[in-house]
PDB file of C-alpha atoms in Angstrom:
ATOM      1  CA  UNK A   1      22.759  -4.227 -71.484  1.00  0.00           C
ATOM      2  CA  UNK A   2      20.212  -2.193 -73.181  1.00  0.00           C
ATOM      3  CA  UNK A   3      16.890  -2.992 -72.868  1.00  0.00           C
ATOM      4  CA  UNK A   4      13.945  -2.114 -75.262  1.00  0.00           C
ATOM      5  CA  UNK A   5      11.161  -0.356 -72.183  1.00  0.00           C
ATOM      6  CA  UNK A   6      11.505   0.624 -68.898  1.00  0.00           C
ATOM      7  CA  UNK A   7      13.463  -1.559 -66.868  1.00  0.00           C
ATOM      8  CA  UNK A   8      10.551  -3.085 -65.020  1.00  0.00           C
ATOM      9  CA  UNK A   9      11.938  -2.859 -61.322  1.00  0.00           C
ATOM     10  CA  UNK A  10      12.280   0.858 -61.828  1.00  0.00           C
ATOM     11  CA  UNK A  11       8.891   1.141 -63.207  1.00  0.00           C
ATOM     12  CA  UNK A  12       7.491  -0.870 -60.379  1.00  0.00           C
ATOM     13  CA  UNK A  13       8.802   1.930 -58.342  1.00  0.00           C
ATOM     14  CA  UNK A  14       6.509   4.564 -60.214  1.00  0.00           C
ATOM     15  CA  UNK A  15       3.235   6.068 -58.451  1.00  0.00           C
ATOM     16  CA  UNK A  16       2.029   7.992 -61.854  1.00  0.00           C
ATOM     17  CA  UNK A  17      -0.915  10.022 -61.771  1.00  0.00           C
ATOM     18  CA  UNK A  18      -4.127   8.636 -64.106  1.00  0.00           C
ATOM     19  CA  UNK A  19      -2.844  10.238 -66.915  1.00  0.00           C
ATOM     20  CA  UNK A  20       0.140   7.951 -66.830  1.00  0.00           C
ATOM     21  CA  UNK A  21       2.734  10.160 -65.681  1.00  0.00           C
ATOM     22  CA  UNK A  22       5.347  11.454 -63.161  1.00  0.00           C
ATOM     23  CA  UNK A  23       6.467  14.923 -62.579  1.00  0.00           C
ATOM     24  CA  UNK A  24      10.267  15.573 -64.037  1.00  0.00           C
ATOM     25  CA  UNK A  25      11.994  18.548 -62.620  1.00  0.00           C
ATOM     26  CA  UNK A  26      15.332  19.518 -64.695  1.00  0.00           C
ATOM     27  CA  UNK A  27      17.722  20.972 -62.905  1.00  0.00           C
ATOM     28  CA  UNK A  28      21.376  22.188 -64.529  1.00  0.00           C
ATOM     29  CA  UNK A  29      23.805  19.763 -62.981  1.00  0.00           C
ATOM     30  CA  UNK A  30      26.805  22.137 -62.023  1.00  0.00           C
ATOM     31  CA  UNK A  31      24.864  25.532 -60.937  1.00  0.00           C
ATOM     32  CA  UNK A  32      21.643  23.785 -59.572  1.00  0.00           C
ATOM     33  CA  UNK A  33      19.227  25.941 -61.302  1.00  0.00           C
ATOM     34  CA  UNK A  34      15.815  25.029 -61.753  1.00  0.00           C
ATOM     35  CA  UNK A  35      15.585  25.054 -65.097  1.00  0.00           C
ATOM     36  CA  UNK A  36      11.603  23.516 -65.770  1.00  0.00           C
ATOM     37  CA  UNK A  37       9.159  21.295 -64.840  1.00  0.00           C
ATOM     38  CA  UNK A  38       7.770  18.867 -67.296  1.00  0.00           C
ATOM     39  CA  UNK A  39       6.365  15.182 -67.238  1.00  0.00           C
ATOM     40  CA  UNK A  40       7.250  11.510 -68.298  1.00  0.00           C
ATOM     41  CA  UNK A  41       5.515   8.430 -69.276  1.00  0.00           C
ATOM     42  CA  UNK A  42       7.244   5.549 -68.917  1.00  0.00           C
ATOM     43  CA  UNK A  43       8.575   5.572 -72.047  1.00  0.00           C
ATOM     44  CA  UNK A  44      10.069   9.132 -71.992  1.00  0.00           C
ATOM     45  CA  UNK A  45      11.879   7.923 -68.484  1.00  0.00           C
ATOM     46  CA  UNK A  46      13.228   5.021 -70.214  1.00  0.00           C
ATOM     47  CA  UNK A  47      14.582   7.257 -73.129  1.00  0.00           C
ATOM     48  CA  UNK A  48      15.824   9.618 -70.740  1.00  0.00           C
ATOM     49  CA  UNK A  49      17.538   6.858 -68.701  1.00  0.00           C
ATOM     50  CA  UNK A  50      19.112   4.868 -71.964  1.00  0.00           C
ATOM     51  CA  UNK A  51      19.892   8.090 -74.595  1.00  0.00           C
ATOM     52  CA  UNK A  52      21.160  11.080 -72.505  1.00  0.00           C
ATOM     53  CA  UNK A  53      18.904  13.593 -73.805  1.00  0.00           C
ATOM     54  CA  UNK A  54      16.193  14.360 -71.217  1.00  0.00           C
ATOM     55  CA  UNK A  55      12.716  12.619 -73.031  1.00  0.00           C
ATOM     56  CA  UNK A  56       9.415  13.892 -71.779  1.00  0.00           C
ATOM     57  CA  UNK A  57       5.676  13.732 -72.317  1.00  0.00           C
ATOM     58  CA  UNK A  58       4.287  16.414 -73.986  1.00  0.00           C
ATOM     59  CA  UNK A  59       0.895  16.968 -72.435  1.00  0.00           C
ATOM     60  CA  UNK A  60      -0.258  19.853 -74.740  1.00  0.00           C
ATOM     61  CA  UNK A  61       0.807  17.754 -78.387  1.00  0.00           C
ATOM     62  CA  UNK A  62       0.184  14.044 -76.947  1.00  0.00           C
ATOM     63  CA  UNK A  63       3.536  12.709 -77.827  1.00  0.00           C
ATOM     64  CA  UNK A  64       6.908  12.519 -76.485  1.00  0.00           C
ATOM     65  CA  UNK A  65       9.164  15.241 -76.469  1.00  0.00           C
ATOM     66  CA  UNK A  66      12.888  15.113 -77.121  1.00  0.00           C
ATOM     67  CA  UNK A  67      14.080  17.995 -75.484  1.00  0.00           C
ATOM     68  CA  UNK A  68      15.753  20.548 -77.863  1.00  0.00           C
ATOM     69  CA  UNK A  69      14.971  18.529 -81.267  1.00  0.00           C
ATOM     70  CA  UNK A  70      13.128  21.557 -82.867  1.00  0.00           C
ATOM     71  CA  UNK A  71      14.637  24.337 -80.920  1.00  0.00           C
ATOM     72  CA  UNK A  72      18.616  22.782 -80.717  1.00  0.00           C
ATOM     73  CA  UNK A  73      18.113  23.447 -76.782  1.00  0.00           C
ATOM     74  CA  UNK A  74      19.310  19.886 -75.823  1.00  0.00           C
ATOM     75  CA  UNK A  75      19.521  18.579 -72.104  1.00  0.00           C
ATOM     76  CA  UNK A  76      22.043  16.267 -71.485  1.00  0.00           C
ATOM     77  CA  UNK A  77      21.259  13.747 -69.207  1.00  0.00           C
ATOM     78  CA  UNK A  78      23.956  13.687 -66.065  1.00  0.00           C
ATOM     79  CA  UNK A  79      21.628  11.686 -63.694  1.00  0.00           C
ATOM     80  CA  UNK A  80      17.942  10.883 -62.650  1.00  0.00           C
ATOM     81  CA  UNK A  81      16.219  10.389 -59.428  1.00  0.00           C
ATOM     82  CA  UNK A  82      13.481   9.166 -58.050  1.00  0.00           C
ATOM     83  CA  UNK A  83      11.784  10.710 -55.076  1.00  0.00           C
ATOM     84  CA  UNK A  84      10.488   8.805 -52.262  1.00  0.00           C
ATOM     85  CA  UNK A  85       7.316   8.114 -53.085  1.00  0.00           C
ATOM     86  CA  UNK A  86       7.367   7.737 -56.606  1.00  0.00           C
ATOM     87  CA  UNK A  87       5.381  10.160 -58.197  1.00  0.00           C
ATOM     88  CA  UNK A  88       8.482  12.876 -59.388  1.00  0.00           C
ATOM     89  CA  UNK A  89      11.727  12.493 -60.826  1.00  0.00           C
ATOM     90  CA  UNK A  90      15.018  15.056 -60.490  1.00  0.00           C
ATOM     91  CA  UNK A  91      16.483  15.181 -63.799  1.00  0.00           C
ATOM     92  CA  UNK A  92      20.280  16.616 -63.538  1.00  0.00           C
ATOM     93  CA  UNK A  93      21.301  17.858 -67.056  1.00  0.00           C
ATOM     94  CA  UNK A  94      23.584  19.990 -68.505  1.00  0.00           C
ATOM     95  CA  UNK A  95      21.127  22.714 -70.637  1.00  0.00           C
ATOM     96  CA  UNK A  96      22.029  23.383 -74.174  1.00  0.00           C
ATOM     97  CA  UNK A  97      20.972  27.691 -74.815  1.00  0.00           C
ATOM     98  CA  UNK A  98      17.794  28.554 -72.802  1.00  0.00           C
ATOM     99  CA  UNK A  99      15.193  26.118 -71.123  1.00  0.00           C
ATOM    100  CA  UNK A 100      12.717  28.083 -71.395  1.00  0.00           C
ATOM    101  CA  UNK A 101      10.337  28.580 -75.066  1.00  0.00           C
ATOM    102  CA  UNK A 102      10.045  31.828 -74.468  1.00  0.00           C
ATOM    103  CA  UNK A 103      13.806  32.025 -74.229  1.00  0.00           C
ATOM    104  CA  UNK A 104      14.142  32.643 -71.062  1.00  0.00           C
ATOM    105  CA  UNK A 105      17.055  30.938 -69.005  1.00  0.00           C
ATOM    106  CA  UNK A 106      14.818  28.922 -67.293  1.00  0.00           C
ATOM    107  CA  UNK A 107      11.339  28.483 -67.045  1.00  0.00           C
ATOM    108  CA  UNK A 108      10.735  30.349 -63.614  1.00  0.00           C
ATOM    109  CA  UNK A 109      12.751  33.609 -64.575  1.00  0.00           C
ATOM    110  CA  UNK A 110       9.812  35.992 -65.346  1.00  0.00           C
ATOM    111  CA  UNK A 111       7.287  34.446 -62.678  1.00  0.00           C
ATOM    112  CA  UNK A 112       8.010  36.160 -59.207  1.00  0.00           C
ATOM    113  CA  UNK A 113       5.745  36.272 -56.637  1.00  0.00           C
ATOM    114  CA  UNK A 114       5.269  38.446 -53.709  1.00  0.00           C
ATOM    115  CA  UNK A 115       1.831  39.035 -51.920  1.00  0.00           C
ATOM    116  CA  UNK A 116       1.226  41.223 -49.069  1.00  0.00           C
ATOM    117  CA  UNK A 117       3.594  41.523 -45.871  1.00  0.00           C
ATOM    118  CA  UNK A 118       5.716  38.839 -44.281  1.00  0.00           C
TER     119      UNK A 118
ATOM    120  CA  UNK B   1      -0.983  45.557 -47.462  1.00  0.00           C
ATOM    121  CA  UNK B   2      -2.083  41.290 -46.076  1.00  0.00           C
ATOM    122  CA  UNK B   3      -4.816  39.982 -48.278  1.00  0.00           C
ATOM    123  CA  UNK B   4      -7.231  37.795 -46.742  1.00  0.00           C
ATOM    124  CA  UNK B   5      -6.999  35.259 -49.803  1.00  0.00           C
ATOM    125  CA  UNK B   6      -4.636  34.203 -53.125  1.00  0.00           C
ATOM    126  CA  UNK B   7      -4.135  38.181 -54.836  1.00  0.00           C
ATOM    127  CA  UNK B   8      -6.557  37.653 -58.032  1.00  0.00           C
ATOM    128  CA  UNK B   9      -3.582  38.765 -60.202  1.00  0.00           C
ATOM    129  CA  UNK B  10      -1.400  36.432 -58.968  1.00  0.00           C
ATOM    130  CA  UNK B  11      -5.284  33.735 -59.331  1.00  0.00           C
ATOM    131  CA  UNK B  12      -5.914  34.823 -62.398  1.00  0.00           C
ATOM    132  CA  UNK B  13      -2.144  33.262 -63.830  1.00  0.00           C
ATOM    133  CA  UNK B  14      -2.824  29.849 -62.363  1.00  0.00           C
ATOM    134  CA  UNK B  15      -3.398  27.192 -64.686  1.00  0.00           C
ATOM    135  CA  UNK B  16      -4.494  24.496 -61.979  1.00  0.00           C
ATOM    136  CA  UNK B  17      -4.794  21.084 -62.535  1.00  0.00           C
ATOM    137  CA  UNK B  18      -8.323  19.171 -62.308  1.00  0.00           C
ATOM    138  CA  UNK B  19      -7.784  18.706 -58.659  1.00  0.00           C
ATOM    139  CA  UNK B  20      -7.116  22.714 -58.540  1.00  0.00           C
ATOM    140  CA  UNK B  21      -3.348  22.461 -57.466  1.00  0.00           C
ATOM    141  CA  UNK B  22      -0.161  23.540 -59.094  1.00  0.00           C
ATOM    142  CA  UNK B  23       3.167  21.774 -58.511  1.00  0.00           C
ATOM    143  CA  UNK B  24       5.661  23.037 -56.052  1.00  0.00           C
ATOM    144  CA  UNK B  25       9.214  22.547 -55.890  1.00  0.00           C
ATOM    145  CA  UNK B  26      11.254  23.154 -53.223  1.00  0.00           C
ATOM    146  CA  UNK B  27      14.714  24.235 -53.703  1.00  0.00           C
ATOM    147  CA  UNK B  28      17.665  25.125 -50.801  1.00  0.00           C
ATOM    148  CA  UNK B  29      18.060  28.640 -51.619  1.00  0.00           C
ATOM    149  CA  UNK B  30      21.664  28.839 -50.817  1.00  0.00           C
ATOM    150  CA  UNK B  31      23.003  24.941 -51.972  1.00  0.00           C
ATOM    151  CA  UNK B  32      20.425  24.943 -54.892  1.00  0.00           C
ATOM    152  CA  UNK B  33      19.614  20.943 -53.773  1.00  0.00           C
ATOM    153  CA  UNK B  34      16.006  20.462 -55.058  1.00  0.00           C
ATOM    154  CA  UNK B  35      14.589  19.310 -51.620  1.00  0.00           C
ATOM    155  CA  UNK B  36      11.165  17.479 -52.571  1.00  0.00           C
ATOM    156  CA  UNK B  37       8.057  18.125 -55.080  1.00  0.00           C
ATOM    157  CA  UNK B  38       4.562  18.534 -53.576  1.00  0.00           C
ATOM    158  CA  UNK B  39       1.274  20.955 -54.168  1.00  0.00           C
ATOM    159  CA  UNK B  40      -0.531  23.484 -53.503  1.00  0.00           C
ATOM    160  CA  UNK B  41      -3.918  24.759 -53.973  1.00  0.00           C
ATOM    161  CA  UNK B  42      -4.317  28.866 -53.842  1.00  0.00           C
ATOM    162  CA  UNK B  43      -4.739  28.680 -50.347  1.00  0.00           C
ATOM    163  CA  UNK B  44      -1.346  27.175 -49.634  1.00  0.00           C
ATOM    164  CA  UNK B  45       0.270  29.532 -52.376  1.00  0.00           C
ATOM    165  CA  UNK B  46      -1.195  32.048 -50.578  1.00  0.00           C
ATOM    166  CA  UNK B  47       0.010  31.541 -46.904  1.00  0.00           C
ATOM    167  CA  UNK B  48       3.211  30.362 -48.334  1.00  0.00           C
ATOM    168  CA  UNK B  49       3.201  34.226 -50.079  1.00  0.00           C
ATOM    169  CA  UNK B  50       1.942  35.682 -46.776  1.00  0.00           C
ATOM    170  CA  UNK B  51       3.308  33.369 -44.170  1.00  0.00           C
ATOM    171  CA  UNK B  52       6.902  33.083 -44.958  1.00  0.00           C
ATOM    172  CA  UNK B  53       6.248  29.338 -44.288  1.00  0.00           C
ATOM    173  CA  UNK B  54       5.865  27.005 -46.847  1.00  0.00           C
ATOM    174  CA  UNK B  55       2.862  25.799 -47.232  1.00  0.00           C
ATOM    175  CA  UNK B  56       1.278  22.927 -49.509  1.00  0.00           C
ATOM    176  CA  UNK B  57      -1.973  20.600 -49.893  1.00  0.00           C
ATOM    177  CA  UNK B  58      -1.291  17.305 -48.861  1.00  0.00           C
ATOM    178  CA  UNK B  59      -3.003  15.310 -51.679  1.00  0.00           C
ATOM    179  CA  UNK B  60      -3.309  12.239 -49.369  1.00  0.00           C
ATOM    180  CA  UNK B  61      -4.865  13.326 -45.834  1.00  0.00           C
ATOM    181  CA  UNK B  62      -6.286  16.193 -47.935  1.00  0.00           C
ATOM    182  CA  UNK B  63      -5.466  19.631 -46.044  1.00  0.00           C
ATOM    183  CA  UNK B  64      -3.385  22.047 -45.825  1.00  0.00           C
ATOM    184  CA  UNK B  65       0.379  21.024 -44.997  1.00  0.00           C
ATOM    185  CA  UNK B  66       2.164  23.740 -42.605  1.00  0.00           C
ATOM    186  CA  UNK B  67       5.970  22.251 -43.823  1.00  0.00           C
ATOM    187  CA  UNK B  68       7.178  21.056 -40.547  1.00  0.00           C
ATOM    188  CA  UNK B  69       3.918  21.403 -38.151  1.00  0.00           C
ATOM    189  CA  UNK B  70       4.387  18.041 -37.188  1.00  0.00           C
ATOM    190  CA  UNK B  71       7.949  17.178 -37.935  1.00  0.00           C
ATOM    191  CA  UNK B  72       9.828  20.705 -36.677  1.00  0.00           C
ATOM    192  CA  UNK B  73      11.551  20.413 -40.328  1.00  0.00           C
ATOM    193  CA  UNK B  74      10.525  23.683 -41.396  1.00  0.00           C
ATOM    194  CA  UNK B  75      11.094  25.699 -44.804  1.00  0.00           C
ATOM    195  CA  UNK B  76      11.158  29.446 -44.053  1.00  0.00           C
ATOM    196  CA  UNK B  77      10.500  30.947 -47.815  1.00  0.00           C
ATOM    197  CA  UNK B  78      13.013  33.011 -49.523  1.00  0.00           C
ATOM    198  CA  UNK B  79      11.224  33.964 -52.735  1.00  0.00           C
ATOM    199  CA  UNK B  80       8.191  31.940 -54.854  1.00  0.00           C
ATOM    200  CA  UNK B  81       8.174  31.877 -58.616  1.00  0.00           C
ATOM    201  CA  UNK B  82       5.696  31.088 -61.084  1.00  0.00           C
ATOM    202  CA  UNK B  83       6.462  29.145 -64.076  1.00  0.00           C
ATOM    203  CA  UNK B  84       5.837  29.871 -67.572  1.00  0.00           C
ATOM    204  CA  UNK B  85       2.670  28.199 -68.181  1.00  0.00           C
ATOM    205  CA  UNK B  86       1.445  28.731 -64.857  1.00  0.00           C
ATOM    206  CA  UNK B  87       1.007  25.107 -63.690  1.00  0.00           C
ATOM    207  CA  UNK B  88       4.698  24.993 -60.794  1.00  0.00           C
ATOM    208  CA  UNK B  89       5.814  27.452 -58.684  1.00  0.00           C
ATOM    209  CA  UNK B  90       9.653  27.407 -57.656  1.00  0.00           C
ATOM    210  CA  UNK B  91       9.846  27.874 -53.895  1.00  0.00           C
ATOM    211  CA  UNK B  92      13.617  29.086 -52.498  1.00  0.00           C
ATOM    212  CA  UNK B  93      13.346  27.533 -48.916  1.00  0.00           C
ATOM    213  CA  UNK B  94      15.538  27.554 -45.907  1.00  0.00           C
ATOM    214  CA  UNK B  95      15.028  24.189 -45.007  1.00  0.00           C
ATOM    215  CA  UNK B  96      15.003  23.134 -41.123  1.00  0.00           C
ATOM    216  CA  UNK B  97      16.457  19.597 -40.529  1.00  0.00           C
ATOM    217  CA  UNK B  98      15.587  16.584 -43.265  1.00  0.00           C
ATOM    218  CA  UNK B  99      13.498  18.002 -46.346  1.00  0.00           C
ATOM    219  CA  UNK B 100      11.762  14.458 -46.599  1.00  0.00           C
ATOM    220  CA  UNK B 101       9.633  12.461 -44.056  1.00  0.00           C
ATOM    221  CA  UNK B 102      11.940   9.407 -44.084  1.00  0.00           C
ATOM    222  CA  UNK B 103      14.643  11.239 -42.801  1.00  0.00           C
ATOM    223  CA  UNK B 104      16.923  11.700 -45.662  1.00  0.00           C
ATOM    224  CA  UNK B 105      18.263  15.510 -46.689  1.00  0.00           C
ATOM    225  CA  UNK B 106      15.881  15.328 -49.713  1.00  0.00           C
ATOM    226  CA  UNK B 107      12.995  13.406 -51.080  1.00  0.00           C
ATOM    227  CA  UNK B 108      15.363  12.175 -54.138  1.00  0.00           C
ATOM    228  CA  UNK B 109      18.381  11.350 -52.048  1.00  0.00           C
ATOM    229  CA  UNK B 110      17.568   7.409 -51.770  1.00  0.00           C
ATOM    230  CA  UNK B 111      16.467   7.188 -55.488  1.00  0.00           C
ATOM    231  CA  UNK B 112      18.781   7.393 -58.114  1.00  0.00           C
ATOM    232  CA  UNK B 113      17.866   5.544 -61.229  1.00  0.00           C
ATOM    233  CA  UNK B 114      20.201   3.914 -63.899  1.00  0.00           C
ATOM    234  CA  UNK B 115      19.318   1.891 -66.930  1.00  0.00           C
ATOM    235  CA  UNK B 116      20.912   0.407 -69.645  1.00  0.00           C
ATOM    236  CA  UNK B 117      24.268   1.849 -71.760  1.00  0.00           C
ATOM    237  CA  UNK B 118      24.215   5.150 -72.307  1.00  0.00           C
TER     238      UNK B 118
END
């Protein structure tokens, strides 16, 4: 079966913030890298859940985003879940070149942090 | 060097949300399981950089969220990231015990999602 939106039990499960949307992390399925975060709608979760390419919202254009369409960096979809109180999702994927838009591996790899002494 | 506040460098890359918090996730730093998603305003970045405790704002009792104050189930910090807009970090964690409040190993252990043919 196939359905057309959002299974509605799942998105009766969904605590999205007021802009209509839950947090996605993608993860690579096989080395567990965090590869991004990024956010749905309902209608990116349903596309995620029924296509196996990871679907999100992009917040910055207003539209949904099919992972890798312009750049060929696809995410295919191994499994989603959602955490325990609704709000995020853990996308597994397998990640097609880099994550990142700036090219980087994923989106954390040039952001570390240290401040002052443990 | 222990600053008394968020390093303005490390500030000045933020790009908060309207309730002034980025998104956290928290990953095992040895398994790579992504143990739950939560927030953090630059206080909690900062005594999660200074601390070697992770830290967060808890969005519903609104305050700060020692990981494991109440519950023992602490996350002892391994290394922070920032991602590539500025609006997650990626916190490597040694987590203590259960990762999420209902008991389970992570926050996305009970909620895996399927819909539809893929």
């Amino acid at each position: 079966m196939s359905l057309d939106s959002l299974d509605p039990e799942i998105a009766a499960r969904l605590k999205r913030n007021p802009d209509g949307l839950v947090a996605a992390v993608a993860q690579q399925y096989d080395t567990g890298e965090v590869l991004m975060l990024a956010w749905m709608n309902d209608e990116a979760l349903h596309r995620t859940l029924t296509t196996g390419r990871a679907t999100y919202w992009s917040r910055s254009r207003g539209e949904l985003w099919v992972k890798g369409d312009t750049s060929g960096h696809v995410q295919h979809v191994k499994s989603v879940a959602l955490d325990c109180d609704g709000d995020a999702v853990l996308v597994k994927v397998d990640q097609v070149g880099a994550a990142c838009h700036t090219g980087d591996h994923t989106c954390f790899d040039a952001g570390a942090l240290a401040q002052g002494v443990r």
